[in-house]
Amino acid sequence: MKLAIISHTPHYKNENEFYGWGPTIREINYLSQIFEEIYHLAPLHDECAPPSSQAYTSKKIKFIPLKPYGGEKLSDKFSILTTAFYNLKKVKYILNKVDWVQFRAPTAMGIYILPYLSFKKFPEKWIKYAGNWNMINPPISYRFQRWWLKNNLQNSKVTINGQWKNQSSHLLNFQNPCLDNDEIIKAVEISRKKIFGDQLIICFSGILTTDKGVDLILEALKKITDTGKIEEVIFAGDSIERKKFENLASGINIKITFRGFLNRKELEEVYTKSHLILLPSMSEGFPKVIAEAAAYGCVPIVSDISSIGLYINETNGYLLKEINTTKLVEKINEALNDRKALKNKSKNVQEIARLFTFENYIHNLKEKILFNTKS
């Protein structure tokens, strides 16, 4: 079988080798175990690859560059239309070579890619919707794509984050993979040695934005009275807003470190020494960083949105039913003041990570999609 993947994953070129966002590239590398050939169509940017990027490891994978689109300025937003003809032409050419196509939604490109794929009977298709399926007020383009997929106008399976009452049979709850079985074994062994002493280390992993709750975390840290129980707060990630957040952090009486984007090994080192991971996001699907950190016994304090509450509860973490500073301070203080409960949650949360392995993903993909094409 041959596969085409259409995504908005940013790519970069360095010495004749293409790099893309690490978690996505790693997932595609694993897909090469199933497919004899994979074409990944995604935007190529004229920039240096950030440390969070990695190269493909399989020669079965061929990167097909698309024109990048989108941005902050109004003129950038129009680029979704000005690049459509070129990108569609590339897509059309590659689809004639493959047996399967995976479109990774939601992305602005979906306003024309989804209809185009829907009117093609071949190749076979499945859609991976990685965002918050139950988002109340999504952007217009995302709302359109979700409506299209809910009504199954594309006639395919759709993998989403979560399982809810009266969910259509073509909508499948799929755990997005981020670890392999060997990494789980290694991480669990490391977590057994984790000491919950007088001071705790807290981490955040992701893009530094207001939507991810970075400002909320900093506001909450200002209101923590017993700061002696916190050794350090580590922010692993970056964005154009980083300087603003660094300025906000400068007035807080806690050691706060902004590490920028980290490669996988560096991120594992952060998880190894951290006791808590904070993610008070306004919108998510199911963040891979929760499962990654969970493998290392990092207890999550996270928003109860989308499918997160299907995995995280009061036995293995702390759920924010209301996403605000007051509730976040309450949960942080609760974790700081009950080491016994925190240690039990750390042990329990490791079981979550086992659901998000590449081996589990490949098994489900074969069983529920590739060899079961009814939709």
Short mmCIF file of N, CA and C in Angstrom, two decimals, residues 121-293:
data_model
loop_
_atom_site.label_atom_id
_atom_site.label_comp_id
_atom_site.label_asym_id
_atom_site.label_seq_id
_atom_site.Cartn_x
_atom_site.Cartn_y
_atom_site.Cartn_z
N LYS A 121 -13.48 9.33 -5.47
CA LYS A 121 -13.79 8.00 -4.95
C LYS A 121 -12.52 7.23 -4.61
N PHE A 122 -11.43 7.61 -5.21
CA PHE A 122 -10.16 6.91 -5.00
C PHE A 122 -9.07 7.96 -4.88
N PRO A 123 -8.13 7.82 -4.01
CA PRO A 123 -7.84 6.68 -3.14
C PRO A 123 -8.75 6.62 -1.91
N GLU A 124 -8.61 5.51 -1.14
CA GLU A 124 -9.29 5.41 0.14
C GLU A 124 -8.78 6.53 1.04
N LYS A 125 -9.61 6.97 1.97
CA LYS A 125 -9.18 8.11 2.79
C LYS A 125 -9.58 7.94 4.25
N TRP A 126 -8.79 8.57 5.12
CA TRP A 126 -9.26 8.79 6.48
C TRP A 126 -8.76 10.17 6.91
N ILE A 127 -9.54 10.79 7.80
CA ILE A 127 -9.24 12.14 8.25
C ILE A 127 -8.82 12.08 9.71
N LYS A 128 -7.75 12.74 10.02
CA LYS A 128 -7.30 12.83 11.40
C LYS A 128 -7.59 14.24 11.91
N TYR A 129 -8.57 14.36 12.81
CA TYR A 129 -8.92 15.67 13.37
C TYR A 129 -8.25 15.78 14.73
N ALA A 130 -7.21 16.60 14.81
CA ALA A 130 -6.38 16.64 16.02
C ALA A 130 -6.82 17.70 17.02
N GLY A 131 -7.73 18.58 16.63
CA GLY A 131 -8.14 19.67 17.52
C GLY A 131 -9.23 19.25 18.49
N ASN A 132 -9.80 20.26 19.15
CA ASN A 132 -10.89 20.05 20.11
C ASN A 132 -12.19 19.84 19.34
N TRP A 133 -12.66 18.61 19.29
CA TRP A 133 -13.85 18.27 18.52
C TRP A 133 -15.09 18.97 19.07
N ASN A 134 -15.12 19.22 20.36
CA ASN A 134 -16.28 19.84 21.00
C ASN A 134 -16.08 21.33 21.28
N MET A 135 -15.17 21.96 20.57
CA MET A 135 -14.91 23.38 20.78
C MET A 135 -16.19 24.19 20.54
N ILE A 136 -16.52 25.08 21.50
CA ILE A 136 -17.79 25.80 21.44
C ILE A 136 -17.81 26.86 20.35
N ASN A 137 -16.76 27.66 20.27
CA ASN A 137 -16.72 28.73 19.27
C ASN A 137 -15.45 28.63 18.42
N PRO A 138 -15.38 27.64 17.55
CA PRO A 138 -14.18 27.48 16.72
C PRO A 138 -14.12 28.55 15.64
N PRO A 139 -12.93 28.80 15.07
CA PRO A 139 -12.83 29.68 13.90
C PRO A 139 -13.75 29.18 12.78
N ILE A 140 -14.15 30.08 11.91
CA ILE A 140 -15.12 29.74 10.86
C ILE A 140 -14.65 28.56 10.02
N SER A 141 -13.37 28.56 9.62
CA SER A 141 -12.88 27.47 8.76
C SER A 141 -12.91 26.14 9.50
N TYR A 142 -12.61 26.16 10.81
CA TYR A 142 -12.65 24.93 11.60
C TYR A 142 -14.08 24.45 11.75
N ARG A 143 -15.02 25.39 11.94
CA ARG A 143 -16.43 25.05 12.09
C ARG A 143 -16.95 24.37 10.82
N PHE A 144 -16.52 24.91 9.68
CA PHE A 144 -16.91 24.33 8.39
C PHE A 144 -16.39 22.90 8.26
N GLN A 145 -15.12 22.70 8.62
CA GLN A 145 -14.53 21.38 8.49
C GLN A 145 -15.19 20.37 9.42
N ARG A 146 -15.47 20.80 10.63
CA ARG A 146 -16.13 19.89 11.59
C ARG A 146 -17.54 19.53 11.12
N TRP A 147 -18.26 20.51 10.58
CA TRP A 147 -19.60 20.24 10.05
C TRP A 147 -19.52 19.23 8.91
N TRP A 148 -18.56 19.42 8.03
CA TRP A 148 -18.39 18.53 6.88
C TRP A 148 -18.10 17.10 7.35
N LEU A 149 -17.22 16.99 8.33
CA LEU A 149 -16.83 15.67 8.82
C LEU A 149 -17.93 15.01 9.64
N LYS A 150 -18.65 15.80 10.43
CA LYS A 150 -19.75 15.24 11.21
C LYS A 150 -20.80 14.61 10.30
N ASN A 151 -21.06 15.29 9.18
CA ASN A 151 -22.06 14.80 8.23
C ASN A 151 -21.50 13.76 7.26
N ASN A 152 -20.22 13.46 7.43
CA ASN A 152 -19.55 12.43 6.64
C ASN A 152 -19.68 12.65 5.14
N LEU A 153 -19.57 13.90 4.72
CA LEU A 153 -19.65 14.21 3.29
C LEU A 153 -18.45 13.66 2.53
N GLN A 154 -17.38 13.38 3.26
CA GLN A 154 -16.19 12.83 2.63
C GLN A 154 -16.22 11.30 2.57
N ASN A 155 -17.24 10.69 3.26
CA ASN A 155 -17.42 9.24 3.24
C ASN A 155 -16.17 8.48 3.67
N SER A 156 -15.77 8.70 4.92
CA SER A 156 -14.57 8.04 5.43
C SER A 156 -14.62 7.98 6.95
N LYS A 157 -13.70 7.23 7.51
CA LYS A 157 -13.49 7.25 8.95
C LYS A 157 -12.81 8.57 9.32
N VAL A 158 -13.15 9.06 10.52
CA VAL A 158 -12.52 10.28 11.05
C VAL A 158 -12.03 9.95 12.46
N THR A 159 -10.74 10.10 12.69
CA THR A 159 -10.22 9.87 14.04
C THR A 159 -10.22 11.20 14.79
N ILE A 160 -10.77 11.17 16.01
CA ILE A 160 -10.88 12.37 16.83
C ILE A 160 -10.39 12.07 18.24
N ASN A 161 -10.29 13.12 19.04
CA ASN A 161 -9.90 12.98 20.44
C ASN A 161 -11.16 12.89 21.30
N GLY A 162 -11.56 11.69 21.69
CA GLY A 162 -12.69 11.56 22.60
C GLY A 162 -13.82 10.70 22.08
N GLN A 163 -14.65 10.27 23.01
CA GLN A 163 -15.82 9.45 22.71
C GLN A 163 -16.99 9.99 23.51
N TRP A 164 -18.07 10.37 22.83
CA TRP A 164 -19.21 10.97 23.51
C TRP A 164 -20.50 10.25 23.12
N LYS A 165 -21.54 10.51 23.90
CA LYS A 165 -22.84 9.88 23.70
C LYS A 165 -23.39 10.20 22.31
N ASN A 166 -23.98 9.19 21.68
CA ASN A 166 -24.61 9.32 20.36
C ASN A 166 -23.62 9.73 19.26
N GLN A 167 -22.38 9.33 19.43
CA GLN A 167 -21.36 9.65 18.43
C GLN A 167 -21.54 8.75 17.20
N SER A 168 -21.47 9.33 16.03
CA SER A 168 -21.64 8.57 14.79
C SER A 168 -20.55 7.51 14.65
N SER A 169 -20.88 6.41 14.00
CA SER A 169 -19.96 5.27 13.91
C SER A 169 -18.71 5.58 13.10
N HIS A 170 -18.78 6.59 12.22
CA HIS A 170 -17.59 6.90 11.42
C HIS A 170 -16.59 7.77 12.18
N LEU A 171 -16.97 8.23 13.39
CA LEU A 171 -16.08 9.03 14.23
C LEU A 171 -15.44 8.12 15.27
N LEU A 172 -14.13 7.96 15.19
CA LEU A 172 -13.42 7.01 16.04
C LEU A 172 -12.50 7.73 17.02
N ASN A 173 -12.58 7.35 18.28
CA ASN A 173 -11.66 7.90 19.28
C ASN A 173 -10.30 7.22 19.13
N PHE A 174 -9.29 8.01 18.77
CA PHE A 174 -7.94 7.49 18.58
C PHE A 174 -6.97 8.26 19.48
N GLN A 175 -6.15 7.51 20.22
CA GLN A 175 -5.11 8.16 21.02
C GLN A 175 -3.93 8.52 20.11
N ASN A 176 -3.55 9.80 20.13
CA ASN A 176 -2.42 10.23 19.31
C ASN A 176 -1.11 9.72 19.94
N PRO A 177 -0.33 8.95 19.21
CA PRO A 177 0.85 8.31 19.80
C PRO A 177 2.00 9.28 20.06
N CYS A 178 2.76 8.99 21.11
CA CYS A 178 3.92 9.85 21.41
C CYS A 178 5.08 9.07 22.04
N LEU A 179 4.86 7.80 22.37
CA LEU A 179 5.89 6.99 23.02
C LEU A 179 5.86 5.57 22.45
N ASP A 180 6.99 4.88 22.54
CA ASP A 180 6.96 3.46 22.19
C ASP A 180 7.08 2.63 23.47
N ASN A 181 6.91 1.34 23.35
CA ASN A 181 6.90 0.48 24.55
C ASN A 181 8.22 0.53 25.31
N ASP A 182 9.33 0.60 24.59
CA ASP A 182 10.64 0.67 25.26
C ASP A 182 10.78 1.96 26.05
N GLU A 183 10.26 3.05 25.51
CA GLU A 183 10.32 4.33 26.21
C GLU A 183 9.45 4.32 27.46
N ILE A 184 8.31 3.64 27.38
CA ILE A 184 7.45 3.51 28.55
C ILE A 184 8.19 2.79 29.68
N ILE A 185 8.84 1.69 29.34
CA ILE A 185 9.59 0.91 30.35
C ILE A 185 10.68 1.77 30.99
N LYS A 186 11.41 2.50 30.14
CA LYS A 186 12.48 3.36 30.64
C LYS A 186 11.93 4.47 31.53
N ALA A 187 10.86 5.11 31.09
CA ALA A 187 10.28 6.23 31.83
C ALA A 187 9.74 5.79 33.19
N VAL A 188 9.05 4.63 33.20
CA VAL A 188 8.49 4.12 34.46
C VAL A 188 9.59 3.81 35.46
N GLU A 189 10.68 3.26 34.96
CA GLU A 189 11.82 2.96 35.84
C GLU A 189 12.39 4.24 36.44
N ILE A 190 12.46 5.29 35.62
CA ILE A 190 12.95 6.59 36.10
C ILE A 190 12.00 7.17 37.14
N SER A 191 10.71 7.07 36.87
CA SER A 191 9.72 7.67 37.76
C SER A 191 9.69 7.01 39.14
N ARG A 192 10.06 5.73 39.20
CA ARG A 192 10.09 5.03 40.49
C ARG A 192 11.11 5.64 41.44
N LYS A 193 12.11 6.29 40.87
CA LYS A 193 13.16 6.90 41.69
C LYS A 193 12.86 8.36 42.02
N LYS A 194 11.74 8.85 41.53
CA LYS A 194 11.41 10.26 41.74
C LYS A 194 11.07 10.51 43.21
N ILE A 195 11.70 11.51 43.79
CA ILE A 195 11.51 11.83 45.20
C ILE A 195 10.63 13.07 45.33
N PHE A 196 9.58 12.96 46.11
CA PHE A 196 8.68 14.08 46.38
C PHE A 196 9.09 14.69 47.71
N GLY A 197 10.16 15.49 47.64
CA GLY A 197 10.74 16.06 48.84
C GLY A 197 10.11 17.39 49.24
N ASP A 198 10.91 18.22 49.91
CA ASP A 198 10.40 19.51 50.41
C ASP A 198 10.05 20.47 49.29
N GLN A 199 10.79 20.39 48.18
CA GLN A 199 10.55 21.29 47.05
C GLN A 199 10.19 20.50 45.80
N LEU A 200 9.27 21.06 45.02
CA LEU A 200 8.83 20.41 43.79
C LEU A 200 9.21 21.24 42.58
N ILE A 201 9.39 20.54 41.47
CA ILE A 201 9.67 21.21 40.19
C ILE A 201 8.42 21.09 39.32
N ILE A 202 8.02 22.21 38.74
CA ILE A 202 6.83 22.29 37.91
C ILE A 202 7.25 22.61 36.48
N CYS A 203 6.58 22.02 35.51
CA CYS A 203 6.93 22.32 34.11
C CYS A 203 5.70 22.65 33.28
N PHE A 204 5.95 23.28 32.17
CA PHE A 204 4.97 23.53 31.11
C PHE A 204 5.65 23.17 29.82
N SER A 205 4.93 22.51 28.90
CA SER A 205 5.52 22.16 27.61
C SER A 205 4.52 22.49 26.51
N GLY A 206 4.97 23.32 25.56
CA GLY A 206 4.09 23.70 24.46
C GLY A 206 4.43 25.09 23.94
N ILE A 207 3.64 25.56 23.01
CA ILE A 207 3.83 26.91 22.47
C ILE A 207 3.43 27.92 23.54
N LEU A 208 4.24 28.95 23.70
CA LEU A 208 3.99 29.96 24.73
C LEU A 208 2.95 30.95 24.24
N THR A 209 1.69 30.69 24.56
CA THR A 209 0.60 31.57 24.14
C THR A 209 -0.41 31.71 25.27
N THR A 210 -1.26 32.73 25.13
CA THR A 210 -2.35 32.94 26.08
C THR A 210 -3.34 31.78 26.01
N ASP A 211 -3.62 31.28 24.81
CA ASP A 211 -4.55 30.16 24.66
C ASP A 211 -4.08 28.92 25.41
N LYS A 212 -2.77 28.75 25.51
CA LYS A 212 -2.21 27.61 26.24
C LYS A 212 -2.19 27.85 27.75
N GLY A 213 -2.52 29.09 28.16
CA GLY A 213 -2.61 29.39 29.59
C GLY A 213 -1.33 29.84 30.25
N VAL A 214 -0.35 30.29 29.45
CA VAL A 214 0.93 30.70 30.03
C VAL A 214 0.74 31.91 30.95
N ASP A 215 -0.04 32.90 30.51
CA ASP A 215 -0.29 34.06 31.36
C ASP A 215 -1.02 33.66 32.64
N LEU A 216 -1.93 32.68 32.54
CA LEU A 216 -2.68 32.20 33.69
C LEU A 216 -1.74 31.55 34.71
N ILE A 217 -0.78 30.78 34.21
CA ILE A 217 0.20 30.15 35.09
C ILE A 217 1.00 31.21 35.84
N LEU A 218 1.45 32.22 35.13
CA LEU A 218 2.26 33.27 35.77
C LEU A 218 1.45 34.07 36.79
N GLU A 219 0.21 34.34 36.46
CA GLU A 219 -0.67 35.04 37.41
C GLU A 219 -0.88 34.20 38.67
N ALA A 220 -1.04 32.89 38.48
CA ALA A 220 -1.24 31.99 39.62
C ALA A 220 0.02 31.92 40.48
N LEU A 221 1.18 31.86 39.86
CA LEU A 221 2.44 31.77 40.61
C LEU A 221 2.66 33.01 41.48
N LYS A 222 2.18 34.16 41.02
CA LYS A 222 2.28 35.39 41.81
C LYS A 222 1.52 35.27 43.13
N LYS A 223 0.46 34.44 43.13
CA LYS A 223 -0.43 34.35 44.28
C LYS A 223 -0.11 33.16 45.19
N ILE A 224 0.91 32.39 44.84
CA ILE A 224 1.33 31.29 45.70
C ILE A 224 2.08 31.89 46.88
N THR A 225 1.59 31.66 48.08
CA THR A 225 2.22 32.26 49.26
C THR A 225 3.41 31.44 49.76
N ASP A 226 3.29 30.12 49.73
CA ASP A 226 4.37 29.27 50.24
C ASP A 226 5.31 28.90 49.09
N THR A 227 6.03 29.91 48.60
CA THR A 227 6.90 29.70 47.43
C THR A 227 8.10 28.80 47.74
N GLY A 228 8.39 28.60 49.01
CA GLY A 228 9.52 27.75 49.39
C GLY A 228 9.32 26.30 49.02
N LYS A 229 8.08 25.92 48.71
CA LYS A 229 7.80 24.54 48.32
C LYS A 229 8.02 24.30 46.83
N ILE A 230 8.35 25.35 46.09
CA ILE A 230 8.62 25.24 44.65
C ILE A 230 10.09 25.51 44.39
N GLU A 231 10.79 24.52 43.87
CA GLU A 231 12.20 24.69 43.55
C GLU A 231 12.39 25.48 42.26
N GLU A 232 11.57 25.16 41.24
CA GLU A 232 11.71 25.81 39.93
C GLU A 232 10.47 25.56 39.09
N VAL A 233 10.18 26.51 38.22
CA VAL A 233 9.14 26.33 37.21
C VAL A 233 9.80 26.45 35.84
N ILE A 234 9.67 25.41 35.01
CA ILE A 234 10.34 25.36 33.71
C ILE A 234 9.32 25.49 32.59
N PHE A 235 9.55 26.43 31.69
CA PHE A 235 8.72 26.56 30.49
C PHE A 235 9.52 26.03 29.31
N ALA A 236 9.08 24.91 28.75
CA ALA A 236 9.71 24.33 27.56
C ALA A 236 8.84 24.67 26.36
N GLY A 237 9.31 25.58 25.54
CA GLY A 237 8.54 26.03 24.39
C GLY A 237 8.91 27.45 24.04
N ASP A 238 8.35 27.95 22.96
CA ASP A 238 8.71 29.28 22.49
C ASP A 238 7.57 29.88 21.69
N SER A 239 7.67 31.17 21.41
CA SER A 239 6.72 31.87 20.55
C SER A 239 7.16 33.32 20.45
N ILE A 240 6.47 34.09 19.62
CA ILE A 240 6.78 35.52 19.51
C ILE A 240 6.37 36.27 20.78
N GLU A 241 5.59 35.63 21.64
CA GLU A 241 5.15 36.25 22.89
C GLU A 241 6.10 35.97 24.06
N ARG A 242 7.16 35.24 23.81
CA ARG A 242 8.05 34.81 24.90
C ARG A 242 8.56 35.98 25.73
N LYS A 243 9.00 37.05 25.09
CA LYS A 243 9.57 38.19 25.82
C LYS A 243 8.55 38.77 26.78
N LYS A 244 7.29 38.85 26.35
CA LYS A 244 6.23 39.37 27.21
C LYS A 244 6.08 38.52 28.45
N PHE A 245 6.11 37.21 28.28
CA PHE A 245 5.96 36.32 29.42
C PHE A 245 7.18 36.37 30.34
N GLU A 246 8.35 36.51 29.75
CA GLU A 246 9.57 36.63 30.57
C GLU A 246 9.50 37.89 31.44
N ASN A 247 8.99 38.97 30.88
CA ASN A 247 8.84 40.20 31.66
C ASN A 247 7.85 40.01 32.81
N LEU A 248 6.76 39.29 32.55
CA LEU A 248 5.78 39.02 33.60
C LEU A 248 6.38 38.16 34.71
N ALA A 249 7.25 37.24 34.32
CA ALA A 249 7.86 36.32 35.28
C ALA A 249 8.91 36.97 36.16
N SER A 250 9.48 38.07 35.67
CA SER A 250 10.60 38.69 36.37
C SER A 250 10.23 39.22 37.76
N GLY A 251 8.95 39.50 37.97
CA GLY A 251 8.53 40.03 39.27
C GLY A 251 8.02 38.97 40.23
N ILE A 252 8.17 37.70 39.91
CA ILE A 252 7.66 36.62 40.74
C ILE A 252 8.78 36.03 41.59
N ASN A 253 8.49 35.79 42.85
CA ASN A 253 9.51 35.31 43.79
C ASN A 253 9.67 33.79 43.73
N ILE A 254 9.83 33.29 42.53
CA ILE A 254 10.05 31.86 42.28
C ILE A 254 11.05 31.77 41.13
N LYS A 255 11.92 30.77 41.18
CA LYS A 255 12.84 30.57 40.05
C LYS A 255 12.05 30.08 38.84
N ILE A 256 12.03 30.89 37.79
CA ILE A 256 11.29 30.55 36.57
C ILE A 256 12.27 30.56 35.40
N THR A 257 12.32 29.44 34.67
CA THR A 257 13.27 29.29 33.57
C THR A 257 12.53 29.07 32.25
N PHE A 258 12.87 29.88 31.26
CA PHE A 258 12.32 29.70 29.91
C PHE A 258 13.39 29.03 29.06
N ARG A 259 13.14 27.77 28.70
CA ARG A 259 14.16 26.97 28.00
C ARG A 259 14.05 27.08 26.48
N GLY A 260 12.94 27.61 25.96
CA GLY A 260 12.75 27.62 24.51
C GLY A 260 12.35 26.24 24.02
N PHE A 261 12.33 26.07 22.68
CA PHE A 261 12.01 24.76 22.12
C PHE A 261 13.13 23.78 22.47
N LEU A 262 12.75 22.57 22.86
CA LEU A 262 13.72 21.54 23.24
C LEU A 262 13.59 20.34 22.33
N ASN A 263 14.71 19.66 22.13
CA ASN A 263 14.63 18.40 21.39
C ASN A 263 14.11 17.31 22.33
N ARG A 264 13.88 16.15 21.81
CA ARG A 264 13.22 15.10 22.60
C ARG A 264 14.03 14.72 23.83
N LYS A 265 15.32 14.58 23.68
CA LYS A 265 16.16 14.18 24.82
C LYS A 265 16.11 15.24 25.91
N GLU A 266 16.18 16.51 25.53
CA GLU A 266 16.12 17.59 26.51
C GLU A 266 14.77 17.64 27.22
N LEU A 267 13.70 17.37 26.46
CA LEU A 267 12.37 17.39 27.05
C LEU A 267 12.20 16.23 28.05
N GLU A 268 12.78 15.08 27.72
CA GLU A 268 12.73 13.94 28.63
C GLU A 268 13.45 14.26 29.93
N GLU A 269 14.53 15.02 29.84
CA GLU A 269 15.27 15.43 31.04
C GLU A 269 14.42 16.34 31.93
N VAL A 270 13.62 17.20 31.29
CA VAL A 270 12.72 18.06 32.06
C VAL A 270 11.66 17.23 32.77
N TYR A 271 11.06 16.27 32.05
CA TYR A 271 10.04 15.41 32.66
C TYR A 271 10.63 14.57 33.79
N THR A 272 11.87 14.14 33.62
CA THR A 272 12.52 13.29 34.63
C THR A 272 12.59 13.99 35.98
N LYS A 273 12.89 15.26 35.99
CA LYS A 273 13.04 15.97 37.26
C LYS A 273 11.80 16.72 37.72
N SER A 274 10.77 16.79 36.88
CA SER A 274 9.56 17.53 37.24
C SER A 274 8.56 16.64 37.97
N HIS A 275 7.78 17.27 38.85
CA HIS A 275 6.75 16.56 39.61
C HIS A 275 5.35 16.89 39.11
N LEU A 276 5.19 18.08 38.55
CA LEU A 276 3.89 18.54 38.07
C LEU A 276 4.04 19.13 36.67
N ILE A 277 3.03 18.95 35.84
CA ILE A 277 2.98 19.64 34.55
C ILE A 277 1.68 20.44 34.51
N LEU A 278 1.78 21.71 34.17
CA LEU A 278 0.63 22.60 34.11
C LEU A 278 0.22 22.84 32.66
N LEU A 279 -1.07 22.73 32.39
CA LEU A 279 -1.58 23.04 31.06
C LEU A 279 -3.03 23.53 31.17
N PRO A 280 -3.21 24.77 31.62
CA PRO A 280 -4.57 25.32 31.75
C PRO A 280 -5.06 25.94 30.44
N SER A 281 -5.11 25.12 29.41
CA SER A 281 -5.44 25.58 28.06
C SER A 281 -6.91 25.96 27.93
N MET A 282 -7.17 26.86 26.99
CA MET A 282 -8.54 27.21 26.66
C MET A 282 -9.11 26.26 25.61
N SER A 283 -8.25 25.66 24.79
CA SER A 283 -8.71 24.74 23.76
C SER A 283 -7.62 23.71 23.47
N GLU A 284 -8.01 22.44 23.45
CA GLU A 284 -7.10 21.34 23.16
C GLU A 284 -7.89 20.17 22.58
N GLY A 285 -7.17 19.23 21.97
CA GLY A 285 -7.75 17.94 21.67
C GLY A 285 -7.39 17.07 22.86
N PHE A 286 -6.34 16.28 22.74
CA PHE A 286 -5.68 15.71 23.91
C PHE A 286 -4.19 15.94 23.70
N PRO A 287 -3.60 16.85 24.46
CA PRO A 287 -2.18 17.20 24.25
C PRO A 287 -1.26 16.02 24.50
N LYS A 288 -0.39 15.75 23.54
CA LYS A 288 0.56 14.65 23.70
C LYS A 288 1.46 14.85 24.91
N VAL A 289 1.73 16.10 25.26
CA VAL A 289 2.66 16.36 26.37
C VAL A 289 2.12 15.80 27.69
N ILE A 290 0.80 15.69 27.82
CA ILE A 290 0.24 15.10 29.05
C ILE A 290 0.66 13.64 29.16
N ALA A 291 0.51 12.90 28.06
CA ALA A 291 0.88 11.48 28.06
C ALA A 291 2.39 11.30 28.20
N GLU A 292 3.17 12.15 27.51
CA GLU A 292 4.63 12.06 27.61
C GLU A 292 5.08 12.28 29.04
N ALA A 293 4.58 13.35 29.66
CA ALA A 293 4.97 13.66 31.03
C ALA A 293 4.46 12.60 32.00
#
